CSV table of N, CA and C in Angstrom, one decimal:
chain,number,residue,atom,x,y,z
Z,10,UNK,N,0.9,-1.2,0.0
Z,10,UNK,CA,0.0,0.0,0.0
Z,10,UNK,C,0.9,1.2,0.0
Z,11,UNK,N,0.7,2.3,-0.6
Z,11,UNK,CA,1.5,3.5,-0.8
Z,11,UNK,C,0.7,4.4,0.0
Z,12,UNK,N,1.6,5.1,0.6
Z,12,UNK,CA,1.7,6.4,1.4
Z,12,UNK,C,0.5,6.9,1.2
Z,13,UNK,N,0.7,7.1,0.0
Z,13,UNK,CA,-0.8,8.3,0.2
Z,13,UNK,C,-2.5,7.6,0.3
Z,14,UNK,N,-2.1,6.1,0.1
Z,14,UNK,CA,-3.2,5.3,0.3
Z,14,UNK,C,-3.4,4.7,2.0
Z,15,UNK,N,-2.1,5.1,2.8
Z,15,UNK,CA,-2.4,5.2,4.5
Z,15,UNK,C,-3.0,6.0,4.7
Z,16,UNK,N,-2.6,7.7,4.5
Z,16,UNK,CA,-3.1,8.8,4.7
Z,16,UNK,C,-4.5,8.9,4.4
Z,17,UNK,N,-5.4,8.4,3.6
Z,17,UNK,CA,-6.8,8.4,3.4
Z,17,UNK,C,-7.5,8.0,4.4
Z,18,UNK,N,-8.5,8.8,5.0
Z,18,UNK,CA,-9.0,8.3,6.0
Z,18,UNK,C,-8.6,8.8,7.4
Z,19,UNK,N,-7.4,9.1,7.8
Z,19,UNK,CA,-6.9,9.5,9.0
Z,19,UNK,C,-7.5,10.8,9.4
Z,20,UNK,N,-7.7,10.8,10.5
Z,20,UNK,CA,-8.3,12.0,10.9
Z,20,UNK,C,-6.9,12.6,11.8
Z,21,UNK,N,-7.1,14.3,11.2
Z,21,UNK,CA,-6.2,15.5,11.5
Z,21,UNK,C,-6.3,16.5,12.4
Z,22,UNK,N,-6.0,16.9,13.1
Z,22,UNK,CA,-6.3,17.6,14.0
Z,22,UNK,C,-5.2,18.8,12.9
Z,23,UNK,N,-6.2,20.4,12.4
Z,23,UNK,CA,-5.3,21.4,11.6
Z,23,UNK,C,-4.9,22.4,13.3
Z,24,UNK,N,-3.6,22.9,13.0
Z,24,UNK,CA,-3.1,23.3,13.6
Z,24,UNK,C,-1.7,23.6,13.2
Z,25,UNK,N,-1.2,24.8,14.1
Z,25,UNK,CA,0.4,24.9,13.0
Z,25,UNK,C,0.3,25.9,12.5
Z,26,UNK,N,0.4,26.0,11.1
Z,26,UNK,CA,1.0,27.2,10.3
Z,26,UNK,C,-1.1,27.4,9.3
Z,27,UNK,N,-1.9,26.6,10.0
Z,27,UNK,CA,-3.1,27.0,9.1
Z,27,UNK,C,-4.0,27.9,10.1
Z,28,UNK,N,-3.1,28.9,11.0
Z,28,UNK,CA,-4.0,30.1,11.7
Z,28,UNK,C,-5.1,30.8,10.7
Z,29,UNK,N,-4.7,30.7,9.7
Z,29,UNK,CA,-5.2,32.2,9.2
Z,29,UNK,C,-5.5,33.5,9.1
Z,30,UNK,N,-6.5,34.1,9.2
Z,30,UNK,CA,-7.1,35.2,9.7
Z,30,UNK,C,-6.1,35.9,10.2
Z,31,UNK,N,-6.0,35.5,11.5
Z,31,UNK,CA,-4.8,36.0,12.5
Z,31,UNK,C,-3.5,36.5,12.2
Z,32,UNK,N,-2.8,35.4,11.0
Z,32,UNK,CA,-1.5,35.3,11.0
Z,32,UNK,C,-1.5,36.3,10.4
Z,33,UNK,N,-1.9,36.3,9.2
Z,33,UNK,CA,-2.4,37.4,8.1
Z,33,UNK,C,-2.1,38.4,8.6
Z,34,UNK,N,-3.1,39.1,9.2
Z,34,UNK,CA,-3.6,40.0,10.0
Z,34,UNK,C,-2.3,40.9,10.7
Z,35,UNK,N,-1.8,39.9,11.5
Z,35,UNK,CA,-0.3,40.2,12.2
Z,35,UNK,C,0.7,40.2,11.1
Z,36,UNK,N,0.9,39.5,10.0
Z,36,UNK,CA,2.1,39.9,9.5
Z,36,UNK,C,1.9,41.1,8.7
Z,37,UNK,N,0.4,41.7,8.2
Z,37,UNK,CA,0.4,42.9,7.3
Z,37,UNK,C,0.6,43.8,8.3
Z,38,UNK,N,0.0,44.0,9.4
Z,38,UNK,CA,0.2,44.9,10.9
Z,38,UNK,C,1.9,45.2,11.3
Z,39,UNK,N,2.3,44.4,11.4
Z,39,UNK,CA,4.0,44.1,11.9
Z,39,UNK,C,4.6,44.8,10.4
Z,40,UNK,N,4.6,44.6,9.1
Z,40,UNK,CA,5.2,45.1,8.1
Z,40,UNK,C,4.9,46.5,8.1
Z,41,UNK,N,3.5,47.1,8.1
Z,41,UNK,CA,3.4,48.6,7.9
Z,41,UNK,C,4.5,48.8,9.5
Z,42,UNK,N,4.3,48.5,10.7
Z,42,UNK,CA,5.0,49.0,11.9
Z,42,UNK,C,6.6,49.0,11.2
Z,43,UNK,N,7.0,48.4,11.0
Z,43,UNK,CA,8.5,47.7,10.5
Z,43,UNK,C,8.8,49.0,8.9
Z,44,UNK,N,7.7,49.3,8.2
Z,44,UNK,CA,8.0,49.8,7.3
Z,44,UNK,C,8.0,51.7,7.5
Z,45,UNK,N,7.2,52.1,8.4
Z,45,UNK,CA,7.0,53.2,9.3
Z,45,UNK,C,8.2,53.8,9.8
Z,46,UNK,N,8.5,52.6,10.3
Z,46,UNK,CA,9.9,52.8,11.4
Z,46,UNK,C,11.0,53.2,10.5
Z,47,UNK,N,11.4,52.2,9.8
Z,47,UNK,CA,12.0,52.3,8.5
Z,47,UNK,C,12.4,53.5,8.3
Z,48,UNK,N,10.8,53.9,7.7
Z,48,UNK,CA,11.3,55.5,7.0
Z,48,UNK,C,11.2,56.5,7.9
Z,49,UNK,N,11.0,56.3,8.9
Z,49,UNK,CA,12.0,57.4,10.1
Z,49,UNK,C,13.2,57.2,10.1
Z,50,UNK,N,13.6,56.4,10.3
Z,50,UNK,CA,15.3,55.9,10.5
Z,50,UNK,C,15.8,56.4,9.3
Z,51,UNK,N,15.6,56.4,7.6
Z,51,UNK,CA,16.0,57.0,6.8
Z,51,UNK,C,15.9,58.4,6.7
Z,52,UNK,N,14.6,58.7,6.9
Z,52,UNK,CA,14.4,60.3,7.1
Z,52,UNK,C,15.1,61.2,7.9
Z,53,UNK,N,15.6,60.1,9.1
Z,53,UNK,CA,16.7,60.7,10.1
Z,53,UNK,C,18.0,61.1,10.1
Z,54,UNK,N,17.7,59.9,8.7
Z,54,UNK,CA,19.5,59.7,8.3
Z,54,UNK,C,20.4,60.5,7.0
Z,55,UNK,N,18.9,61.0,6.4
Z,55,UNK,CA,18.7,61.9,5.5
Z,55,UNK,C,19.2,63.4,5.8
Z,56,UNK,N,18.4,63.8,7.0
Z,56,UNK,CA,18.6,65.0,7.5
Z,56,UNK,C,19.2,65.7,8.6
Z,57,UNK,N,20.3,64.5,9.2
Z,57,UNK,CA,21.0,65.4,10.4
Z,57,UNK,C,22.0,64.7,9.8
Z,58,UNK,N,23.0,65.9,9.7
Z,58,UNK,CA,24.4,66.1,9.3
Z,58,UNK,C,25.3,65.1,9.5
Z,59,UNK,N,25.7,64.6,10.8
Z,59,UNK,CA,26.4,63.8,11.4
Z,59,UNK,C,25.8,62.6,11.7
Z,60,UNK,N,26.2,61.3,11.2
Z,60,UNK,CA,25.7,60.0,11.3
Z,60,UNK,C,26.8,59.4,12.6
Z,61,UNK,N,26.9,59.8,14.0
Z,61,UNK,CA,28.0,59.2,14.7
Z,61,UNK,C,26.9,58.4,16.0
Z,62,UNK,N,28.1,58.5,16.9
Z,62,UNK,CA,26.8,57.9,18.2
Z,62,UNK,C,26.5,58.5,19.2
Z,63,UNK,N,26.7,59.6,19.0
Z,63,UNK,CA,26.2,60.6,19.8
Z,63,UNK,C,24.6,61.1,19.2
Z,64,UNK,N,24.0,61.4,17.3
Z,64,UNK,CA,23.3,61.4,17.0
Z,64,UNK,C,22.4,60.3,17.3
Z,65,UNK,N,22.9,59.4,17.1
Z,65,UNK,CA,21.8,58.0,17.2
Z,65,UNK,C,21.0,58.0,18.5
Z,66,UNK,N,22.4,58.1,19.5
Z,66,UNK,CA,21.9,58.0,21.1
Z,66,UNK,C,20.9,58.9,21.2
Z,67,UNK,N,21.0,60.4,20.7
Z,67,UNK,CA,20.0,61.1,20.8
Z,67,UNK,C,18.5,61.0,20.0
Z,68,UNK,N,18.7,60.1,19.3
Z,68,UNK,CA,17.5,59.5,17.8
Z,68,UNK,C,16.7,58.7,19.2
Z,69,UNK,N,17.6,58.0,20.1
Z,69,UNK,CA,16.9,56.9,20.5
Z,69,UNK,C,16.4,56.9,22.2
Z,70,UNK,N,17.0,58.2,22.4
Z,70,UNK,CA,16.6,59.0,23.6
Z,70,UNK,C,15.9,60.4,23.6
Z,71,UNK,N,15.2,60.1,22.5
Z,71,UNK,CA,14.2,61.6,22.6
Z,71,UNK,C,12.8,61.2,23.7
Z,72,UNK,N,12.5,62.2,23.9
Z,72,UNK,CA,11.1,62.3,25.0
Z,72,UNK,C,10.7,63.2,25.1
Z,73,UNK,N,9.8,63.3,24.8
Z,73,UNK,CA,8.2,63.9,25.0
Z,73,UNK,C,8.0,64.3,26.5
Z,74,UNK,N,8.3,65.1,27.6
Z,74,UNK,CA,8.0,65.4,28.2
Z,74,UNK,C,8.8,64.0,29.4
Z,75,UNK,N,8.4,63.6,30.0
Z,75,UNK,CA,8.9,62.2,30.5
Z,75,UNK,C,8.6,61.1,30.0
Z,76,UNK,N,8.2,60.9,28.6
Z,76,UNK,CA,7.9,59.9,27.7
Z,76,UNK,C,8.6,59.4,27.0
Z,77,UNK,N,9.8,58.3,26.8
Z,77,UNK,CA,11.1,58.0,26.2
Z,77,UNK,C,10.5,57.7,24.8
Z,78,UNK,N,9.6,58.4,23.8
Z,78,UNK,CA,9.3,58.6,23.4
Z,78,UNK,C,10.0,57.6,21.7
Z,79,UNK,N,11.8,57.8,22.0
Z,79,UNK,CA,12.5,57.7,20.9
Z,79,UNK,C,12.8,55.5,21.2
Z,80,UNK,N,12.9,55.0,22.6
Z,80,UNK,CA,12.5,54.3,23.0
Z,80,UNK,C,11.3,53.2,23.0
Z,81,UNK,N,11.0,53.9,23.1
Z,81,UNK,CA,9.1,53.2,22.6
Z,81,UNK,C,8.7,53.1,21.5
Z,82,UNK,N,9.2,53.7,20.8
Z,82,UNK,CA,8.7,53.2,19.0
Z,82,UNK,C,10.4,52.3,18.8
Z,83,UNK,N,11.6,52.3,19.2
Z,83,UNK,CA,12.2,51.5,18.5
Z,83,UNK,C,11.6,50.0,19.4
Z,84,UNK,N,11.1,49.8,20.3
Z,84,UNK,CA,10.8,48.5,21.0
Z,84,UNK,C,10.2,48.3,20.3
Z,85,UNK,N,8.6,49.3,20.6
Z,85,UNK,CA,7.6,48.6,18.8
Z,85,UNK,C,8.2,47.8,17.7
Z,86,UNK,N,9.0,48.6,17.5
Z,86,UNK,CA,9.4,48.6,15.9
Z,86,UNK,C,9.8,47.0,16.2
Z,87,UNK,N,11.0,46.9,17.2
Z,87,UNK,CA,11.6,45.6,17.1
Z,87,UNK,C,10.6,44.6,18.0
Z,88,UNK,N,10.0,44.1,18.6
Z,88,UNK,CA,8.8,43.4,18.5
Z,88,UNK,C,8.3,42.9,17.9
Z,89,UNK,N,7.8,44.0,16.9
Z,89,UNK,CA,7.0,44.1,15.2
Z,89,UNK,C,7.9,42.8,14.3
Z,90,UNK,N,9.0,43.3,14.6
Z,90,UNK,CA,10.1,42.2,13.9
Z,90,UNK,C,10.2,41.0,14.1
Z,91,UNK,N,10.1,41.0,15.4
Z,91,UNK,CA,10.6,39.4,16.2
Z,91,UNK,C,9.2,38.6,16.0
Z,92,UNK,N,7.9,39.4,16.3
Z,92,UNK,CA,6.8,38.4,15.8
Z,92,UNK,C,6.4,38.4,14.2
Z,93,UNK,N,7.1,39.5,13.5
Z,93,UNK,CA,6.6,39.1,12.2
Z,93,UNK,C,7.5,37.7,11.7
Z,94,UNK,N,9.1,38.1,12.2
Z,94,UNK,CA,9.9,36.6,12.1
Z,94,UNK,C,9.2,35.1,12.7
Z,95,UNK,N,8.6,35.3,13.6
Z,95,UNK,CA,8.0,34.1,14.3
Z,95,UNK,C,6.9,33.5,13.3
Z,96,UNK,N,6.1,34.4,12.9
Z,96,UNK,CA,5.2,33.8,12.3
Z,96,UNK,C,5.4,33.4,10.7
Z,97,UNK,N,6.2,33.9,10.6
Z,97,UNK,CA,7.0,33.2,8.9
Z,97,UNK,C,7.8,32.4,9.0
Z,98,UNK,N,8.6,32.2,9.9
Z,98,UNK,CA,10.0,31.6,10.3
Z,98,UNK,C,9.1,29.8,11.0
Z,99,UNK,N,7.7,30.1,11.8
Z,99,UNK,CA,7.3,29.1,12.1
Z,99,UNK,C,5.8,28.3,11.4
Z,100,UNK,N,5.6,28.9,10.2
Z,100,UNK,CA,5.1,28.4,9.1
Z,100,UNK,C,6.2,27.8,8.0
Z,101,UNK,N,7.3,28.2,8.3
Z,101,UNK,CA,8.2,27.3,7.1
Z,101,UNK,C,8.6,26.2,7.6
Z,102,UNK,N,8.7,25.8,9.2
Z,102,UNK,CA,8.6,24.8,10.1
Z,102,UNK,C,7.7,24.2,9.6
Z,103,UNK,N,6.5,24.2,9.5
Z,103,UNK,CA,5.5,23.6,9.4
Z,103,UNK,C,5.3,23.3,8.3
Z,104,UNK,N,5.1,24.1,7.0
Z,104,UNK,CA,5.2,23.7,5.6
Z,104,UNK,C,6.6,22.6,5.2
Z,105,UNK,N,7.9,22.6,5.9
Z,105,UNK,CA,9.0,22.0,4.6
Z,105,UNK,C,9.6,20.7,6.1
Z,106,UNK,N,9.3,20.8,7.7
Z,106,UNK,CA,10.0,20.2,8.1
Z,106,UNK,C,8.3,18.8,9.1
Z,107,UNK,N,8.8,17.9,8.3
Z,107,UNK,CA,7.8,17.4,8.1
Z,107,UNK,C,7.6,16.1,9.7
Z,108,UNK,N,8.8,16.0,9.9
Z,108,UNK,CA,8.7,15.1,10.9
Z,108,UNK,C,8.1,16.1,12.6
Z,109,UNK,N,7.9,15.7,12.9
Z,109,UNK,CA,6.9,16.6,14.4
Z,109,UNK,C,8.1,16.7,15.3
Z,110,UNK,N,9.1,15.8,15.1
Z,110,UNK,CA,9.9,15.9,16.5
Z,110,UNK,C,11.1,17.1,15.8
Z,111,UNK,N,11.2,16.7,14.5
Z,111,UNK,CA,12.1,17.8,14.4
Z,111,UNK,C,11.3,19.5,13.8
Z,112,UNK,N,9.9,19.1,13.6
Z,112,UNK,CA,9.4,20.6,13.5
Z,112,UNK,C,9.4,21.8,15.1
Z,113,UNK,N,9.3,20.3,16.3
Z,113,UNK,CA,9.0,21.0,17.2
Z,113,UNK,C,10.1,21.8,18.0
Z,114,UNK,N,11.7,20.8,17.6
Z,114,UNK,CA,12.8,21.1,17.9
Z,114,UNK,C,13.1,22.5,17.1
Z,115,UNK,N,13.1,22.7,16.3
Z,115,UNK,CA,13.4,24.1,15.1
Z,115,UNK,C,12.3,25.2,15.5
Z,116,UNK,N,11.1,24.7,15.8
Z,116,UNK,CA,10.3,25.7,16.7
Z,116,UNK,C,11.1,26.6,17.6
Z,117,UNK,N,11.2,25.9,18.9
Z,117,UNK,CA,11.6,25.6,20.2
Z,117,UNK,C,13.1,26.6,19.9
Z,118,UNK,N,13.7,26.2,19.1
Z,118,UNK,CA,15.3,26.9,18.7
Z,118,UNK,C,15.0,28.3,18.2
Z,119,UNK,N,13.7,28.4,17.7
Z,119,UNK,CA,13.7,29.8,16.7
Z,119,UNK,C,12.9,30.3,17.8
Z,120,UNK,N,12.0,30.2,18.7
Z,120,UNK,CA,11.5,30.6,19.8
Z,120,UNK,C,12.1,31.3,20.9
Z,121,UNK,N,13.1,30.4,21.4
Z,121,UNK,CA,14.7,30.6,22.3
Z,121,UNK,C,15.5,32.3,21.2
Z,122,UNK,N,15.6,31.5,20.3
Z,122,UNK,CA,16.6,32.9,19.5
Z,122,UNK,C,16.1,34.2,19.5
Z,123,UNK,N,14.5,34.1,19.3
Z,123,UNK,CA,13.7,35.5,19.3
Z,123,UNK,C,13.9,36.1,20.5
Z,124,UNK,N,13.2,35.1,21.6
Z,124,UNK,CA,13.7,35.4,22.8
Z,124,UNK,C,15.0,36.2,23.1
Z,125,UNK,N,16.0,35.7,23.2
Z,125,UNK,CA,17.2,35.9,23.4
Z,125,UNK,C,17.4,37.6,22.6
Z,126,UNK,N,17.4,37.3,21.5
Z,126,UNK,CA,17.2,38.9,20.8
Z,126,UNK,C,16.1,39.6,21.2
Z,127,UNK,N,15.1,39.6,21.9
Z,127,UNK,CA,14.4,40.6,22.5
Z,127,UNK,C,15.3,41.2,23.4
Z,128,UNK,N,15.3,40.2,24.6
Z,128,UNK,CA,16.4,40.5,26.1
Z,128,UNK,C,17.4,41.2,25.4
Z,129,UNK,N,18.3,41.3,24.6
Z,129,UNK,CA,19.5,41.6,24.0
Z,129,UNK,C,19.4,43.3,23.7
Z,130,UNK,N,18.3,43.6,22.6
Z,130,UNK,CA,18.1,44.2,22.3
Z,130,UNK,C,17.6,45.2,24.0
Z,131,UNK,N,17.0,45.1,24.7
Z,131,UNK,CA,16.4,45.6,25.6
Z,131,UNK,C,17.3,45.8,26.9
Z,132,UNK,N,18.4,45.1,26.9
Z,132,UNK,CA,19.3,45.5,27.5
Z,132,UNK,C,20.0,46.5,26.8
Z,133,UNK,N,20.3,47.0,25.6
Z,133,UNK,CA,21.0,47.7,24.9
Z,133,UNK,C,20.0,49.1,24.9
Z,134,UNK,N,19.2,48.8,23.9
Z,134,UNK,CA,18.6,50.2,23.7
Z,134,UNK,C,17.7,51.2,25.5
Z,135,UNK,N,17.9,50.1,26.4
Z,135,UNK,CA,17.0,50.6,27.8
Z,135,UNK,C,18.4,51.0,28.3
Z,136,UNK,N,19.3,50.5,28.4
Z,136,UNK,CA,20.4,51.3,28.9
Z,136,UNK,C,21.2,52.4,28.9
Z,137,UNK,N,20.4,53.0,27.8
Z,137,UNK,CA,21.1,54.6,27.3
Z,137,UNK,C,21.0,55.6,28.4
């Protein structure tokens, strides 16, 4: 009997990378944030004279009154990133890596990595 004549019949629990609605939803959301940000960061880089790290630090320490204003949209921004990565990065898991033990492993790895680059990033840019 051939493969695809086991699979007939089996009942599936869908789950994984067939969210829909949702994913959608979040990755068009996350790309406009991600592409927003973007063209501030160019706009910025466009029109203040000096590209060193004294400019930047000040790009990324602006505020609004006591509102770290320059802070809070780069977090956004990188968020925006780390879940738009998650949700493409953990549909290609699920579309090309077919065995469960090793989809769940490369999950689990790309989960930890986002993680780790959140913390990373958040000890960097909060520390200014």
């Amino acid at each position: 009997m051939s493969a695809h004549h086991e699979r007939i019949g089996r009942k599936r629990l869908v789950v994984g990378a067939h969210y829909g609605t949702r994913d959608f939803i979040v990755q068009r959301c996350t790309a406009v944030i991600m592409a927003v940000y973007t063209l501030a960061l160019v706009l910025y880089s466009v029109f203040v004279p000096s590209l060193d790290f004294e400019s930047w630090r000040a790009f990324f320490a602006f505020t609004v009154g006591t509102l770290p204003v320059g802070q809070l949209l780069a977090t956004v921004a990188f968020l925006s990133l780390a879940w738009h990565a998650w949700v493409g990065v953990r549909d290609i898991w699920m579309d090309y890596a077919h065995s469960d033990g090793l989809r769940l492993f490369l999950q689990v790895l790309t989960a930890l990595w986002l993680v780790a680059s959140v913390v990373f990033f958040a000890q960097i840019l909060w520390s200014l």
